[in-house]
Coordinates of C-alpha atoms in Angstrom, one line a residue:
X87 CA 72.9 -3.4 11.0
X88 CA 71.5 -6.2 13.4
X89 CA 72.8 -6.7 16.7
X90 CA 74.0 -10.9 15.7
X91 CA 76.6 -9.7 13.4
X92 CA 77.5 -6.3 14.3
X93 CA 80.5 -4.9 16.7
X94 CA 79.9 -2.0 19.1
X95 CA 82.7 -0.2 17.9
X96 CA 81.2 0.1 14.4
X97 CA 77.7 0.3 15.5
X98 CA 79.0 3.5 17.5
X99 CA 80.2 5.0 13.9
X100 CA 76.9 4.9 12.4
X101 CA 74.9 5.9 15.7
X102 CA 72.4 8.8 14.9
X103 CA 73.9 10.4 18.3
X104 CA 77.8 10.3 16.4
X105 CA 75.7 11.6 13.1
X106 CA 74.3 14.5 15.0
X107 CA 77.7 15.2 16.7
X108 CA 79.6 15.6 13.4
X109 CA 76.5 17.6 11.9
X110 CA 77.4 19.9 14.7
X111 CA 80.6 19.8 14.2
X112 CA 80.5 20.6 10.7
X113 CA 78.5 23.8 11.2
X114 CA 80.5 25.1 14.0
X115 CA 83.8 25.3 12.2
X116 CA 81.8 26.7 9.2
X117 CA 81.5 29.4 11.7
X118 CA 84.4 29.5 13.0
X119 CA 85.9 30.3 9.5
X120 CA 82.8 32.9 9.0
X121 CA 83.9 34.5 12.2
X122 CA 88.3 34.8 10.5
X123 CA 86.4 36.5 7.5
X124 CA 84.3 38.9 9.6
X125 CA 81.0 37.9 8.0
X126 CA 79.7 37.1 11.9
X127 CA 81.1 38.1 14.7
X128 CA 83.8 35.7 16.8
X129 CA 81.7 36.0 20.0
X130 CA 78.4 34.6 18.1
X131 CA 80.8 31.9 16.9
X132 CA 82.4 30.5 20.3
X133 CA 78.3 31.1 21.7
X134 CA 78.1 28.1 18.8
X135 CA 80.5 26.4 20.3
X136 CA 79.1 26.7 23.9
X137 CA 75.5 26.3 23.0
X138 CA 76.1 22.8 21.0
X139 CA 78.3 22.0 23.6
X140 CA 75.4 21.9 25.8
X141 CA 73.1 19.8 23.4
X142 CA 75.9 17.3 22.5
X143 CA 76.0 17.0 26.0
X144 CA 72.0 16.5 26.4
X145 CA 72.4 14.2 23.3
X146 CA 74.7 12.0 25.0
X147 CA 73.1 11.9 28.8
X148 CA 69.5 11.0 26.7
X149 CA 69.8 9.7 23.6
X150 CA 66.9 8.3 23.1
X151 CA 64.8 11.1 24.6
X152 CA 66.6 13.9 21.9
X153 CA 66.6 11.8 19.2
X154 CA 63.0 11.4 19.5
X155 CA 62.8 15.5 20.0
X156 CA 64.4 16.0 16.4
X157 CA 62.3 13.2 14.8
X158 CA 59.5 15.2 16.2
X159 CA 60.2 18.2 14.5
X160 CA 60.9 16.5 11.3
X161 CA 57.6 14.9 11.3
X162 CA 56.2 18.5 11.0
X163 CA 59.2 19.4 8.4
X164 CA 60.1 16.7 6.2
X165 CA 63.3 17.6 6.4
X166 CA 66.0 15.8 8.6
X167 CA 69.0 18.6 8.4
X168 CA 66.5 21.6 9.5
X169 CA 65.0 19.2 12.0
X170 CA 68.3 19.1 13.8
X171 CA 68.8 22.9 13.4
X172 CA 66.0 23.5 14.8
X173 CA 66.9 21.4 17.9
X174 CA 70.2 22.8 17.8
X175 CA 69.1 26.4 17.8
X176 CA 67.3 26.1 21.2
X177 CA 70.4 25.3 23.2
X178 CA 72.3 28.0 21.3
X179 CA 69.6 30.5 21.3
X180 CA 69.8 34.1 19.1
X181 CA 73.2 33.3 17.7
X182 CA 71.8 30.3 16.2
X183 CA 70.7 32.5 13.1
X184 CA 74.2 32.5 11.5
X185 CA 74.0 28.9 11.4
X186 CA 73.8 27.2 8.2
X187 CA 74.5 30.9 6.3
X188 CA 74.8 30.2 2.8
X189 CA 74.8 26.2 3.4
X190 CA 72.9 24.0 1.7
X191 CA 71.9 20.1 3.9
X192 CA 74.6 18.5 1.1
X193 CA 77.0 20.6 2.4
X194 CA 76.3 18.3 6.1
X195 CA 74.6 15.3 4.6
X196 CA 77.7 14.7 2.3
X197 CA 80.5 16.0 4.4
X198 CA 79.3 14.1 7.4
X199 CA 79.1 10.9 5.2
X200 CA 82.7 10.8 4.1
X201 CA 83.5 11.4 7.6
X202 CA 81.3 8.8 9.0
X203 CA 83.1 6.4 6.0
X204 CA 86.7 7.6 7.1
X205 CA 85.7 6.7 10.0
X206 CA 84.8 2.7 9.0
X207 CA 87.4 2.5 6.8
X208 CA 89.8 3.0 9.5
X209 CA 87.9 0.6 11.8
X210 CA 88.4 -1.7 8.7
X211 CA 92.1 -1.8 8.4
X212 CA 92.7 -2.7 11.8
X213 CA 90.3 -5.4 11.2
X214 CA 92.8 -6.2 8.1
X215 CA 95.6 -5.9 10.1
X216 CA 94.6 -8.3 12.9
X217 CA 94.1 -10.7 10.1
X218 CA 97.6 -10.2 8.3
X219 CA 98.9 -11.1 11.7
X220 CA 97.2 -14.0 12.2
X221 CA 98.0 -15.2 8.3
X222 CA 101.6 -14.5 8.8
X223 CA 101.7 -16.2 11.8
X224 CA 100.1 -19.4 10.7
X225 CA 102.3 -19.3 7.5
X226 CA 105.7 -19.4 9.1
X227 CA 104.3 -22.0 11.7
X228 CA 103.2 -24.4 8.8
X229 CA 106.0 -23.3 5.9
X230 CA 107.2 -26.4 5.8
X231 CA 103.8 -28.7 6.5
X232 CA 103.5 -30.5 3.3
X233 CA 100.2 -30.4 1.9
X234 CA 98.5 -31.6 -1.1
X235 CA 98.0 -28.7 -3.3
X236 CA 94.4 -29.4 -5.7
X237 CA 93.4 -28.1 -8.9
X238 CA 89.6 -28.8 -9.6
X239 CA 89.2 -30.2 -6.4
X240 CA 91.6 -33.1 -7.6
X241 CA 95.2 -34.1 -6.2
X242 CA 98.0 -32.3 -8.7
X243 CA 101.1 -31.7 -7.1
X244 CA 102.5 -31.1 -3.3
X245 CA 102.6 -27.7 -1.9
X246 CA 103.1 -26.7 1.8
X247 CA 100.5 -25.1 4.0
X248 CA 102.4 -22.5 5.2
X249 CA 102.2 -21.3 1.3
X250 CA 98.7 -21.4 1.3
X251 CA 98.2 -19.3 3.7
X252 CA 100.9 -16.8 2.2
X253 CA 98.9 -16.7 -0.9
X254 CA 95.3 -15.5 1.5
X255 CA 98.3 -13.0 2.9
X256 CA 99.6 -11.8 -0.3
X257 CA 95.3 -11.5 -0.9
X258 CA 94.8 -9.1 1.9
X259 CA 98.0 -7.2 1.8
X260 CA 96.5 -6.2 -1.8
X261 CA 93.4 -5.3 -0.4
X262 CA 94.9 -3.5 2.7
X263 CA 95.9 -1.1 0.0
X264 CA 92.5 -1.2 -2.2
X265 CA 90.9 0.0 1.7
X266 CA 93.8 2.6 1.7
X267 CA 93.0 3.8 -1.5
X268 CA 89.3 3.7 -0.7
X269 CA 89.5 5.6 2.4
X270 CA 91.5 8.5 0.9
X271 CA 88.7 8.8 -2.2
X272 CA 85.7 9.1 0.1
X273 CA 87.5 11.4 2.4
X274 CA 86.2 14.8 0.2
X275 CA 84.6 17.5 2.1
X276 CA 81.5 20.0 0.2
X277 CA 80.9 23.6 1.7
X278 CA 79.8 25.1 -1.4
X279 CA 76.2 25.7 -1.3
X280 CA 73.2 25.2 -3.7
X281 CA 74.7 23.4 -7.3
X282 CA 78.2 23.8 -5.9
X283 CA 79.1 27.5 -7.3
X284 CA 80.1 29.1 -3.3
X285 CA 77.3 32.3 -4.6
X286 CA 76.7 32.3 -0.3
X287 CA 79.8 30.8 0.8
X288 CA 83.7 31.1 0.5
X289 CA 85.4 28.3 -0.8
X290 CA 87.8 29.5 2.4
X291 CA 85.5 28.1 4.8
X292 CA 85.2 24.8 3.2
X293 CA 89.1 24.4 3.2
X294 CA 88.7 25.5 6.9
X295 CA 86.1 22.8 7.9
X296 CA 88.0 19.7 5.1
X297 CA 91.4 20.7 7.4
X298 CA 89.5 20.6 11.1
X299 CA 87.5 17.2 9.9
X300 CA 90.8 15.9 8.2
X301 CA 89.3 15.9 4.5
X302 CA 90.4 17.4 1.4
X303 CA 87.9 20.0 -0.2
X304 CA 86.0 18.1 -3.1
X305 CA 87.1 20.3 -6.6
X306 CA 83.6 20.1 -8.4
X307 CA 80.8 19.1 -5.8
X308 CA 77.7 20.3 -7.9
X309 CA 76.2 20.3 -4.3
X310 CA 76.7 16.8 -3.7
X311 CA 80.4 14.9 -3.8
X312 CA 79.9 12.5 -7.1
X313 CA 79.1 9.1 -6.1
X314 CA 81.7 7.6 -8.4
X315 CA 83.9 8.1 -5.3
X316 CA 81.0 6.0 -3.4
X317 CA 80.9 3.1 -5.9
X318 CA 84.8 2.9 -5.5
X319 CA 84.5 3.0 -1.8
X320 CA 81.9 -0.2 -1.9
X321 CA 83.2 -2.1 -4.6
X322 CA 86.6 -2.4 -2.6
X323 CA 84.7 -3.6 0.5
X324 CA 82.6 -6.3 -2.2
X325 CA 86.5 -7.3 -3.2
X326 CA 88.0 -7.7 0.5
X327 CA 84.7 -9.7 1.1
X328 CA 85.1 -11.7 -1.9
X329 CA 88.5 -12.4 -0.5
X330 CA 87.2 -13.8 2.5
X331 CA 85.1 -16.0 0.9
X332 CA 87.6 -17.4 -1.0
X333 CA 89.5 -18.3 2.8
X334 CA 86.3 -19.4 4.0
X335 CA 85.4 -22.3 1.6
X336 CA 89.7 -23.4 1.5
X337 CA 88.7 -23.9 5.3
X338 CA 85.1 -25.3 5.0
X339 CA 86.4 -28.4 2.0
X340 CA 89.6 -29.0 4.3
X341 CA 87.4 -29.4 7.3
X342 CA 85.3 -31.8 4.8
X343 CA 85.3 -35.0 6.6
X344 CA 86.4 -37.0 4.1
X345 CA 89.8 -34.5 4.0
X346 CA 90.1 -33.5 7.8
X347 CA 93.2 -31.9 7.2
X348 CA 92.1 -28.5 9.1
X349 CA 89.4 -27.6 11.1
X350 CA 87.8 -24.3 13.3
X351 CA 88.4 -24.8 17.1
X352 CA 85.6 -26.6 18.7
X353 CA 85.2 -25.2 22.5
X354 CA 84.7 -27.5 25.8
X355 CA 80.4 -27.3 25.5
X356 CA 80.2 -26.6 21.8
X357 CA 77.3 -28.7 20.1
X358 CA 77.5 -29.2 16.1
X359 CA 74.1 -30.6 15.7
X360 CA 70.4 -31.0 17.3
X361 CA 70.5 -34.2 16.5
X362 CA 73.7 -35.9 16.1
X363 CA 76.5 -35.2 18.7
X364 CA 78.8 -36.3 16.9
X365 CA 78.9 -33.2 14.3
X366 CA 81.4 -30.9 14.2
X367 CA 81.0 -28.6 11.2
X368 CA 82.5 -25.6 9.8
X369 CA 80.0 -22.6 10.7
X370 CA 82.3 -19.7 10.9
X371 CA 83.7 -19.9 7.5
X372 CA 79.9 -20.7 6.3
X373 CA 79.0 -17.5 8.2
X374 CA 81.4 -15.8 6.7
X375 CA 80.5 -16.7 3.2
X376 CA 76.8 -15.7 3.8
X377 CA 78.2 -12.1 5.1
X378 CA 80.4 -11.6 2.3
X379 CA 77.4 -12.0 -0.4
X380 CA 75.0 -9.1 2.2
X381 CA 78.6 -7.3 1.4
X382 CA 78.6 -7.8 -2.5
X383 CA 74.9 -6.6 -2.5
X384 CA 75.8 -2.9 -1.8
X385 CA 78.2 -2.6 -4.7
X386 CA 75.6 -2.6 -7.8
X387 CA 73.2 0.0 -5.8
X388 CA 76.7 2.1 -5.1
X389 CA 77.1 1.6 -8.9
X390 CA 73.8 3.0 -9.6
X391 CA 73.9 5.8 -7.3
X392 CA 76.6 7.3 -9.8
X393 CA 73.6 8.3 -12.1
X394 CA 72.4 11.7 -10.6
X395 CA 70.1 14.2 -12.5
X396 CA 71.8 17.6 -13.2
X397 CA 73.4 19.0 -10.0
X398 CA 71.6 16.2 -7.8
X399 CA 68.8 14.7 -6.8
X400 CA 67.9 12.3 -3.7
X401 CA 68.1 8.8 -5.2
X402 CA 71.1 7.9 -3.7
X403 CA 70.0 8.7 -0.1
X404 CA 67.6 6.5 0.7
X405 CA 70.2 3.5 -0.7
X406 CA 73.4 4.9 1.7
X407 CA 71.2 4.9 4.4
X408 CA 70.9 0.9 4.3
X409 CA 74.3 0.2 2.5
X410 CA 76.5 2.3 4.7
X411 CA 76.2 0.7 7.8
X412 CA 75.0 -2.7 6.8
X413 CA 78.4 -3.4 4.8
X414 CA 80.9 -1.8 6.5
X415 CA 79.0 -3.2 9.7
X416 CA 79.0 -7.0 8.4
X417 CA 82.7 -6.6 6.9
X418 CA 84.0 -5.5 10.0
X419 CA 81.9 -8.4 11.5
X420 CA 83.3 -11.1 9.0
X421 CA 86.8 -9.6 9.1
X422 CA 87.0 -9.9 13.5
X423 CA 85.3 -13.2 12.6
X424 CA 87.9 -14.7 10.4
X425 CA 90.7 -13.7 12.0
X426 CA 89.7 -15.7 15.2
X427 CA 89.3 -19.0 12.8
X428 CA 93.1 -18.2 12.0
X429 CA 94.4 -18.0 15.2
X430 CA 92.8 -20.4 16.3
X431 CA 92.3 -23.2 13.2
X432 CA 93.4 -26.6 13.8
X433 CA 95.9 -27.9 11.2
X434 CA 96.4 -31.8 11.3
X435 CA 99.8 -32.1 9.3
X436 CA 100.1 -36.5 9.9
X437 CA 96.5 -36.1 8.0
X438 CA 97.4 -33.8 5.0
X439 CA 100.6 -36.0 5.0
X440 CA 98.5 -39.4 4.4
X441 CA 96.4 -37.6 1.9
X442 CA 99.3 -36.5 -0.3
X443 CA 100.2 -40.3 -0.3
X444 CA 97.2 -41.5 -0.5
X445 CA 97.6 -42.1 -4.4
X446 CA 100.3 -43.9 -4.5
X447 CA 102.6 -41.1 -5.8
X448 CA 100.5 -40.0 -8.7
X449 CA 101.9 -36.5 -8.1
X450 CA 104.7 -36.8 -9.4
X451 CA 103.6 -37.5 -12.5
X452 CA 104.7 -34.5 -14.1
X453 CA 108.5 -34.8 -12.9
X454 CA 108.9 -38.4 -14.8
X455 CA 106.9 -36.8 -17.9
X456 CA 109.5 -34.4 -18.4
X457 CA 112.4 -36.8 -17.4
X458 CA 111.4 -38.7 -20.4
X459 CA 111.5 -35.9 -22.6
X460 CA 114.9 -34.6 -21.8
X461 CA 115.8 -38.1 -22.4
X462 CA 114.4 -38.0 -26.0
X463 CA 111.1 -39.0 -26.0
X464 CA 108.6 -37.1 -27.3
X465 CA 105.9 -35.6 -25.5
X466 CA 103.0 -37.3 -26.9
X467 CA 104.7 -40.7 -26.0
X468 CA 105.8 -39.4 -23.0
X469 CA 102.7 -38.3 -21.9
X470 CA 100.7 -41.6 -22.7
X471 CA 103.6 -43.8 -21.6
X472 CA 103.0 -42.2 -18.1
X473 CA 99.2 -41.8 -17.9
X474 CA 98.6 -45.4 -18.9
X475 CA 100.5 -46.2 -15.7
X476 CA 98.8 -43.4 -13.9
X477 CA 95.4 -44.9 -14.3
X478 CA 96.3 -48.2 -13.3
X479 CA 97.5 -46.3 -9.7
X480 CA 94.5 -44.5 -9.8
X481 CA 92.4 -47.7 -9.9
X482 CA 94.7 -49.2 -6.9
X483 CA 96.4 -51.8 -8.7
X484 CA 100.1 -50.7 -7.3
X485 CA 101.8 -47.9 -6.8
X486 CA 102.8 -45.7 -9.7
X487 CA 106.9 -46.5 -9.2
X488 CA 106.5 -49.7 -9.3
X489 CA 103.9 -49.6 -12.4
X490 CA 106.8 -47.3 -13.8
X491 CA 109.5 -49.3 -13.4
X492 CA 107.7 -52.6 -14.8
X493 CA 106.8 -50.3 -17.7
X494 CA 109.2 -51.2 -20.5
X495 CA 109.2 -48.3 -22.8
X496 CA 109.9 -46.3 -19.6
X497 CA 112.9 -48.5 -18.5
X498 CA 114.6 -48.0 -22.0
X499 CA 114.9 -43.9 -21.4
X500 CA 115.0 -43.9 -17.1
X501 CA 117.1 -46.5 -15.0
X502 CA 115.6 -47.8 -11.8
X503 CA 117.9 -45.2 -9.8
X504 CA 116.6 -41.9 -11.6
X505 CA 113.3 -42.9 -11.3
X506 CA 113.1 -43.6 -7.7
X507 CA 114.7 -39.9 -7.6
X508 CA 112.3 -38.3 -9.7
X509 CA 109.8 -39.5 -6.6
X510 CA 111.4 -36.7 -4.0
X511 CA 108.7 -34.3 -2.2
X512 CA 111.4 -32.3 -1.5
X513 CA 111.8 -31.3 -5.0
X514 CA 109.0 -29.2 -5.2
X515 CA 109.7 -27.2 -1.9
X516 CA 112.7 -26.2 -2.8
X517 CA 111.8 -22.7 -3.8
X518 CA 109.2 -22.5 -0.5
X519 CA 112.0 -19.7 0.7
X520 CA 111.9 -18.0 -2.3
X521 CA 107.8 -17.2 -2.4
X522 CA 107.8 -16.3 1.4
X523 CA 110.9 -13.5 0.9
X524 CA 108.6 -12.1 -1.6
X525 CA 105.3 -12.1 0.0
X526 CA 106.8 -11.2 3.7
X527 CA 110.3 -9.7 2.4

């Protein structure tokens, strides 16, 4: 995570203090649910309590200063989880042997992880949500700003704005629900020991520590949770991002100058250029496609990290370590980042207005194609008896109802009257209602 594109409130989550808290955490209700099944005694278990108490307490008054402490003592170990025990134990003191009993570091590692993820994932759909709002509200405000609606970058036929931007809705209410879904998948928590059999520890106290953390107990954790959960965790963060891409670049190619039907809000002092003033270019939404591909990138590495020999191993450490908080960090970042271009995108209506006209009324191409049909031509005649006249509009040489009602074989199936009527925009808006009941209800 770099500072540029990451939020404090997500930074916090993957903090090595917040790590180290719900390590601690983790171990303490562990004993707690020892101390219920009289395998320690419920005075060592609150002197647990107290004694991490006090270096949670040290850990938040110095970070910097404990943290260095414990990687001290892991430069002599190797090992990160008995480098924090070890830390641990000294503000605890004798009681601190019934720590860890019958644990293995997956048990902490993995349970803390899902937390840590339950934890961005929540971050996350408010993130969402903010976005929704700003979508929905922009739709309704626009429903009825007609628009040209493209297909290969080329006019086809008129849509409205406000649908657009029900469609990007409709987009994130479906991944609102791939997050949900996510969230609930990681949230799995292991207490079962070396290769996940519970030979040193009851599978009672890892119900009591999934119910204190808000987890459900993983069913078969071979000491580690199974990274499919993982992959499905990133791969619906790489399809939200995705989504945001696809916003993005609608915004950056109508902000092209040649369109200028929308644009991000440029603020009083705001300079688009070094060297020519005059610039005002779409940054955010190019930002934002940049973050979303650093978002992708931990999807095929989550996919890999599946692959696990026997019980476990340690590939997949070193990769969550970098993944973790670099995607959830930049998706939050892109997703806070988006939905200020929404609420605050400027939409020129009087320009997307001159655009769809701008042809001459090639749009409606389509509506006097299949007028001539249902008045008996066929739909090979039809279609070059329209197109010929369509490429003459497309070259400028008039519009395209006046080319149609100088064509002849036109004029023998559509009078003057119903072909000036097939040439109403409000014909295809008429079921604008209809798409917004079902995307907002």
């Amino acid at each position: 995570m770099i500072p540029r594109y990451s939020r404090p409130q997500m930074a916090a989550i993957w903090a090595l203090e917040n790590r180290f808290r719900i390590w601690f955490e983790i171990e303490a209700h562990a004993c707690d649910a020892m101390a219920e099944a009289g395998i320690i005694r419920k005075a060592s278990a609150q002197a647990i309590w107290d004694g991490g108490a006090k270096a949670m307490e040290a850990l938040k008054s110095d970070p910097a200063g404990n943290v260095e402490k414990i990687d001290a003592i892991e430069r002599v170990t190797k090992h990160d989880v008995i480098a924090f025990l070890t830390w641990l134990g000294e503000f605890i003191g004798p009681e601190s042997r019934f720590v860890h009993q019958g644990m293995t570091s997956s048990d902490v590692l993995d349970t803390s992880f899902a937390v840590q993820l339950t934890q961005a994932a929540d971050l996350l759909l408010a993130d969402v949500d903010r976005l929704l709002a700003a979508l929905k509200k922009r739709a309704f405000e626009h429903k009825d700003t007609l628009t040209i609606g493209r297909s290969h970058g080329i006019h086809a036929e008129p849509t409205t704005f406000g649908v657009k931007l029900a469609g990007h809705y409709a987009a994130f209410l479906r991944n609102r629900a791939r997050l949900v879904a996510a969230r609930a998948e990681i949230a799995t928590c292991a207490i079962s020991g070396p290769v996940g059999t519970f030979a040193n520890v009851d599978p009672g106290i890892e119900a009591h520590v999934a119910r204190k953390l808000g987890l459900a107990v993983e069913p078969v954790s071979t000491q580690v949770i199974p990274r499919d959960r993982h992959a499905a965790f990133f791969a619906a963060l790489g399809v939200v991002a995705s989504s945001l891409e696809n916003l993005a670049t609608e915004f950056r190619h109508l902000q092209r100058t040649e369109v200028r039907e929308a644009e991000e809000f440029f603020s009083a002092g705001q300079k688009g250029s070094s060297s020519m003033p005059h610039k005002r270019n779409p940054v955010l939404a190019e930002n934002i496609t940049g973050l979303a591909r650093v978002v992708r990138s931990a999807v095929i590495p989550a996919l890999e990290n599946v692959t696990l020999w026997h019980e476990r191993d340690i590939s997949h450490s070193s990769t969550e370590r970098y993944i973790a908080p670099d995607a959830t960090g930049t998706l939050d970042f892109a997703l806070n980042r988006m939905a200020g271009v929404v609420e605050q995108l400027v939409i020129y209506g009087d320009r997307m207005k001159a655009n769809l006209d701008s042809l001459g009324g090639l749009v409606f191409s389509q509506r006097i194609l299949l007028a001539l049909t249902q008045k008996g031509m066929s739909r090979e005649a039809s279609y070059a008896a329209v197109q010929r006249n369509a490429m003459d509009a497309w070259r400028g040489n008039a519009s395209l109802l006046a080319l149609c009602r100088a064509d002849k074989e036109i004029g023998e199936f559509l009078a003057d009257d119903e072909l000036t009527a097939l040439f109403d925009m409000g014909y295809h808006t008429k079921h604008v209602d209809t798409i917004f009941k079902r995307v907002f209800g």
